[in-house]
């Protein structure tokens, strides 16, 4: 079945450091790819998405490129802030005759220190 | 415009009891999905409802059941609760078109 693998956390960075969180996937067909963020005590918020190969999703300084050849969707940010501390989930959505649904990775906890 | 709302926010039950969680989808959305998120893990898909019918189901036992009402709101029922059912239960809504699912803040269920 479909699956998503993320780099294990926690990831601890200093403010203004460069961030990369790796994500690879296994899926039949051509899934859409997403990054969600979860702050403590809250639900998931969509951070960015890409729906086809070579698409780049971007939001709030974060970006990720849909790489079909490497089945990857790595999340990057050039300069992290303390407020970026959260858990980040990579997810895929594959559409079939019944609609679409999401398969999530295990999440990567990011802590940014001032 | 209200997003996805879930109730209650927290719930404490004991083993063997039954629980009902509720979800109101974002305005304009007709599809509701439920997820279980154990502590420190990613959300796991339970099932999805559209047009008041269960359309897809994840790898969860029959103790987990649901319902969707004509106004698109939904309930998740869990019978014969086990300690392992302790988790954050997330509801997500969407349309049948290719749209990202919008999530509520979840119901934290604790089983004693």
Coordinates of C-alpha atoms in Angstrom, one line a residue:
Chain A
X1 CA 0.0 0.0 0.0
X2 CA 0.9 3.6 -0.1
X3 CA 3.3 4.9 2.6
X4 CA 5.3 8.0 3.6
X5 CA 8.7 8.0 5.3
X6 CA 10.1 11.0 7.1
X7 CA 13.5 11.7 8.8
X8 CA 13.4 10.9 12.4
X9 CA 13.4 13.8 14.9
X10 CA 13.6 15.6 17.0
X11 CA 15.5 18.2 14.9
X12 CA 17.0 21.0 17.0
X13 CA 18.2 24.2 15.3
X14 CA 19.3 27.6 16.2
X15 CA 17.3 30.6 15.0
X16 CA 18.1 31.6 11.4
X17 CA 19.6 28.2 10.6
X18 CA 18.7 26.3 7.4
X19 CA 16.1 23.6 7.7
X20 CA 15.7 20.4 5.7
X21 CA 13.2 17.7 6.6
X22 CA 13.4 14.7 4.3
X23 CA 10.3 12.9 3.0
X24 CA 10.0 10.0 0.6
X25 CA 6.9 8.2 -0.5
X26 CA 5.7 4.9 -2.0
X27 CA 2.5 5.1 -4.0
X28 CA 0.8 3.7 -7.1
X29 CA -0.3 6.2 -9.6
X30 CA 0.4 9.9 -9.2
X31 CA -0.4 11.2 -5.7
X32 CA -0.6 14.7 -4.5
X33 CA 1.9 15.6 -1.8
X34 CA 1.5 17.8 1.2
X35 CA 3.2 19.1 4.3
X36 CA 1.1 19.7 7.4
X37 CA 2.2 21.4 10.6
X38 CA 0.9 20.7 14.1
X39 CA 1.4 23.1 16.9
X40 CA 1.1 21.9 20.5
X41 CA -2.6 21.2 21.4
X42 CA -3.9 21.9 17.9
X43 CA -5.0 20.1 14.9
X44 CA -3.1 19.9 11.6
X45 CA -2.7 23.0 9.4
X46 CA -1.9 22.7 5.7
X47 CA 1.5 24.3 5.1
X48 CA 2.0 23.6 1.4
X49 CA 1.1 21.2 -1.4
X50 CA 2.2 20.0 -4.9
X51 CA -0.1 18.1 -7.2
X52 CA 2.2 16.9 -10.0
X53 CA 5.9 16.2 -10.7
X54 CA 8.3 19.2 -10.6
X55 CA 5.7 21.4 -8.9
X56 CA 7.1 23.5 -6.1
X57 CA 4.8 24.3 -3.1
X58 CA 5.7 27.3 -1.0
X59 CA 4.3 29.1 2.0
X60 CA 5.6 31.2 4.9
X61 CA 9.2 30.8 3.7
X62 CA 8.9 27.0 3.5
X63 CA 9.1 25.2 0.2
X64 CA 9.1 21.6 -1.2
X65 CA 9.5 20.3 -4.7
X66 CA 7.7 17.1 -6.0
X67 CA 10.4 14.9 -7.3
X68 CA 8.9 11.9 -9.1
X69 CA 12.3 10.4 -10.1
X70 CA 13.4 10.1 -6.4
X71 CA 9.8 9.9 -5.0
X72 CA 10.7 12.7 -2.6
X73 CA 9.1 15.9 -1.2
X74 CA 11.7 17.4 1.1
X75 CA 10.7 20.4 3.2
X76 CA 13.2 23.4 3.3
X77 CA 13.3 26.8 4.9
X78 CA 16.2 29.1 4.6
X79 CA 16.1 30.8 8.0
X80 CA 13.9 29.2 10.8
X81 CA 12.4 31.2 13.6
X82 CA 11.5 30.1 17.1
X83 CA 7.8 30.3 16.1
X84 CA 8.5 27.5 13.6
X85 CA 8.8 25.0 16.4
X86 CA 6.2 22.3 15.8
X87 CA 5.7 18.8 14.4
X88 CA 5.8 18.6 10.6
X89 CA 3.9 15.8 8.7
X90 CA 4.5 14.8 5.2
X91 CA 1.4 13.3 3.5
X92 CA 0.2 11.9 0.2
X93 CA -3.2 11.8 -1.3
X94 CA -4.1 9.3 -3.9
X95 CA -7.4 9.5 -5.7
X96 CA -9.3 6.4 -6.5
X97 CA -12.9 5.6 -7.4
X98 CA -14.0 6.4 -3.9
X99 CA -12.5 9.8 -3.6
X100 CA -9.2 10.8 -2.0
X101 CA -7.6 10.2 1.3
X102 CA -4.4 10.9 3.1
X103 CA -1.5 8.7 4.2
X104 CA 0.7 10.5 6.7
X105 CA 4.3 10.1 7.7
X106 CA 5.1 9.7 11.4
X107 CA 6.0 13.4 11.8
X108 CA 9.2 15.2 12.6
X109 CA 9.4 17.4 15.7
X110 CA 11.3 20.7 15.1
X111 CA 12.7 22.8 18.0
X112 CA 14.2 26.1 17.2
X113 CA 16.3 27.7 19.9
X114 CA 16.7 31.5 20.2
Chain B
X1 CA -16.4 31.3 8.1
X2 CA -16.0 28.6 10.7
X3 CA -13.6 25.8 9.9
X4 CA -13.9 22.3 11.1
X5 CA -15.3 22.1 14.6
X6 CA -15.1 19.1 16.9
X7 CA -16.6 18.3 20.3
X8 CA -15.9 17.7 23.0
X9 CA -12.2 18.8 23.2
X10 CA -11.4 16.4 25.9
X11 CA -13.0 13.2 27.2
X12 CA -12.1 10.7 29.8
X13 CA -13.7 7.2 29.8
X14 CA -13.0 3.8 31.3
X15 CA -12.3 0.5 29.6
X16 CA -15.4 -1.1 28.2
X17 CA -17.4 2.1 27.9
X18 CA -18.7 3.6 24.6
X19 CA -18.0 7.1 23.3
X20 CA -19.4 9.4 20.6
X21 CA -17.3 12.2 19.1
X22 CA -18.8 14.9 16.9
X23 CA -17.6 16.9 13.9
X24 CA -19.0 19.8 11.9
X25 CA -17.3 20.2 8.5
X26 CA -16.1 23.5 7.1
X27 CA -18.8 25.4 5.2
X28 CA -19.2 24.1 1.7
X29 CA -17.6 20.7 2.4
X30 CA -19.5 17.5 2.0
X31 CA -16.9 14.8 2.8
X32 CA -15.8 14.0 6.3
X33 CA -12.8 11.8 7.3
X34 CA -11.8 10.6 10.7
X35 CA -8.3 9.9 11.9
X36 CA -6.7 8.5 15.1
X37 CA -3.4 10.1 16.2
X38 CA -1.6 8.3 19.0
X39 CA 0.9 10.2 21.0
X40 CA 4.1 10.9 19.0
X41 CA 2.7 9.4 15.8
X42 CA 1.1 10.5 12.6
X43 CA -2.6 10.4 12.0
X44 CA -4.0 7.0 10.9
X45 CA -7.1 7.0 8.7
X46 CA -10.2 5.4 10.2
X47 CA -12.9 6.0 7.6
X48 CA -14.5 8.6 5.3
X49 CA -18.1 9.5 4.8
X50 CA -19.8 11.0 1.8
X51 CA -23.5 11.3 1.1
X52 CA -24.2 9.7 4.5
X53 CA -22.4 6.5 3.6
X54 CA -19.0 5.1 4.6
X55 CA -16.9 5.2 1.4
X56 CA -13.5 4.1 2.6
X57 CA -12.2 2.4 5.7
X58 CA -8.8 2.0 7.2
X59 CA -7.5 -0.9 9.2
X60 CA -9.7 -0.4 12.3
X61 CA -12.0 -2.9 13.9
X62 CA -15.8 -2.9 13.8
X63 CA -15.8 -1.3 17.3
X64 CA -15.2 1.9 15.4
X65 CA -18.3 3.1 13.5
X66 CA -19.6 6.3 12.2
X67 CA -22.5 8.3 10.8
X68 CA -23.0 11.3 8.6
X69 CA -26.1 13.4 8.8
X70 CA -27.9 15.3 5.9
X71 CA -26.2 18.6 7.0
X72 CA -22.8 16.8 6.4
X73 CA -21.9 16.7 10.1
X74 CA -20.6 13.4 11.4
X75 CA -20.1 11.3 14.5
X76 CA -17.5 8.7 15.4
X77 CA -18.6 6.0 17.8
X78 CA -16.2 3.6 19.6
X79 CA -17.6 0.7 21.5
X80 CA -15.9 -1.5 24.2
X81 CA -13.1 1.0 24.7
X82 CA -9.6 -0.3 25.2
X83 CA -6.6 1.4 26.8
X84 CA -5.1 1.5 23.3
X85 CA -7.9 3.7 22.1
X86 CA -6.4 6.6 24.0
X87 CA -5.5 9.2 21.3
X88 CA -6.3 12.4 19.6
X89 CA -9.2 11.9 17.2
X90 CA -9.1 14.3 14.3
X91 CA -11.9 15.1 11.9
X92 CA -11.1 16.5 8.4
X93 CA -13.5 17.8 5.8
X94 CA -13.2 18.3 2.1
X95 CA -15.1 18.3 -1.1
X96 CA -15.1 15.4 -3.5
X97 CA -12.9 17.4 -5.8
X98 CA -9.1 17.3 -5.3
X99 CA -8.9 19.6 -2.3
X100 CA -6.7 19.4 0.8
X101 CA -8.5 18.2 3.8
X102 CA -9.1 20.8 6.5
X103 CA -8.6 19.5 10.0
X104 CA -10.3 20.3 13.3
X105 CA -8.4 20.7 16.5
X106 CA -9.4 17.2 17.6
X107 CA -10.9 15.4 20.6
X108 CA -8.4 14.1 23.1
X109 CA -9.7 10.8 24.4
X110 CA -8.2 9.3 27.5
X111 CA -9.1 5.7 28.6
X112 CA -8.5 4.8 32.3

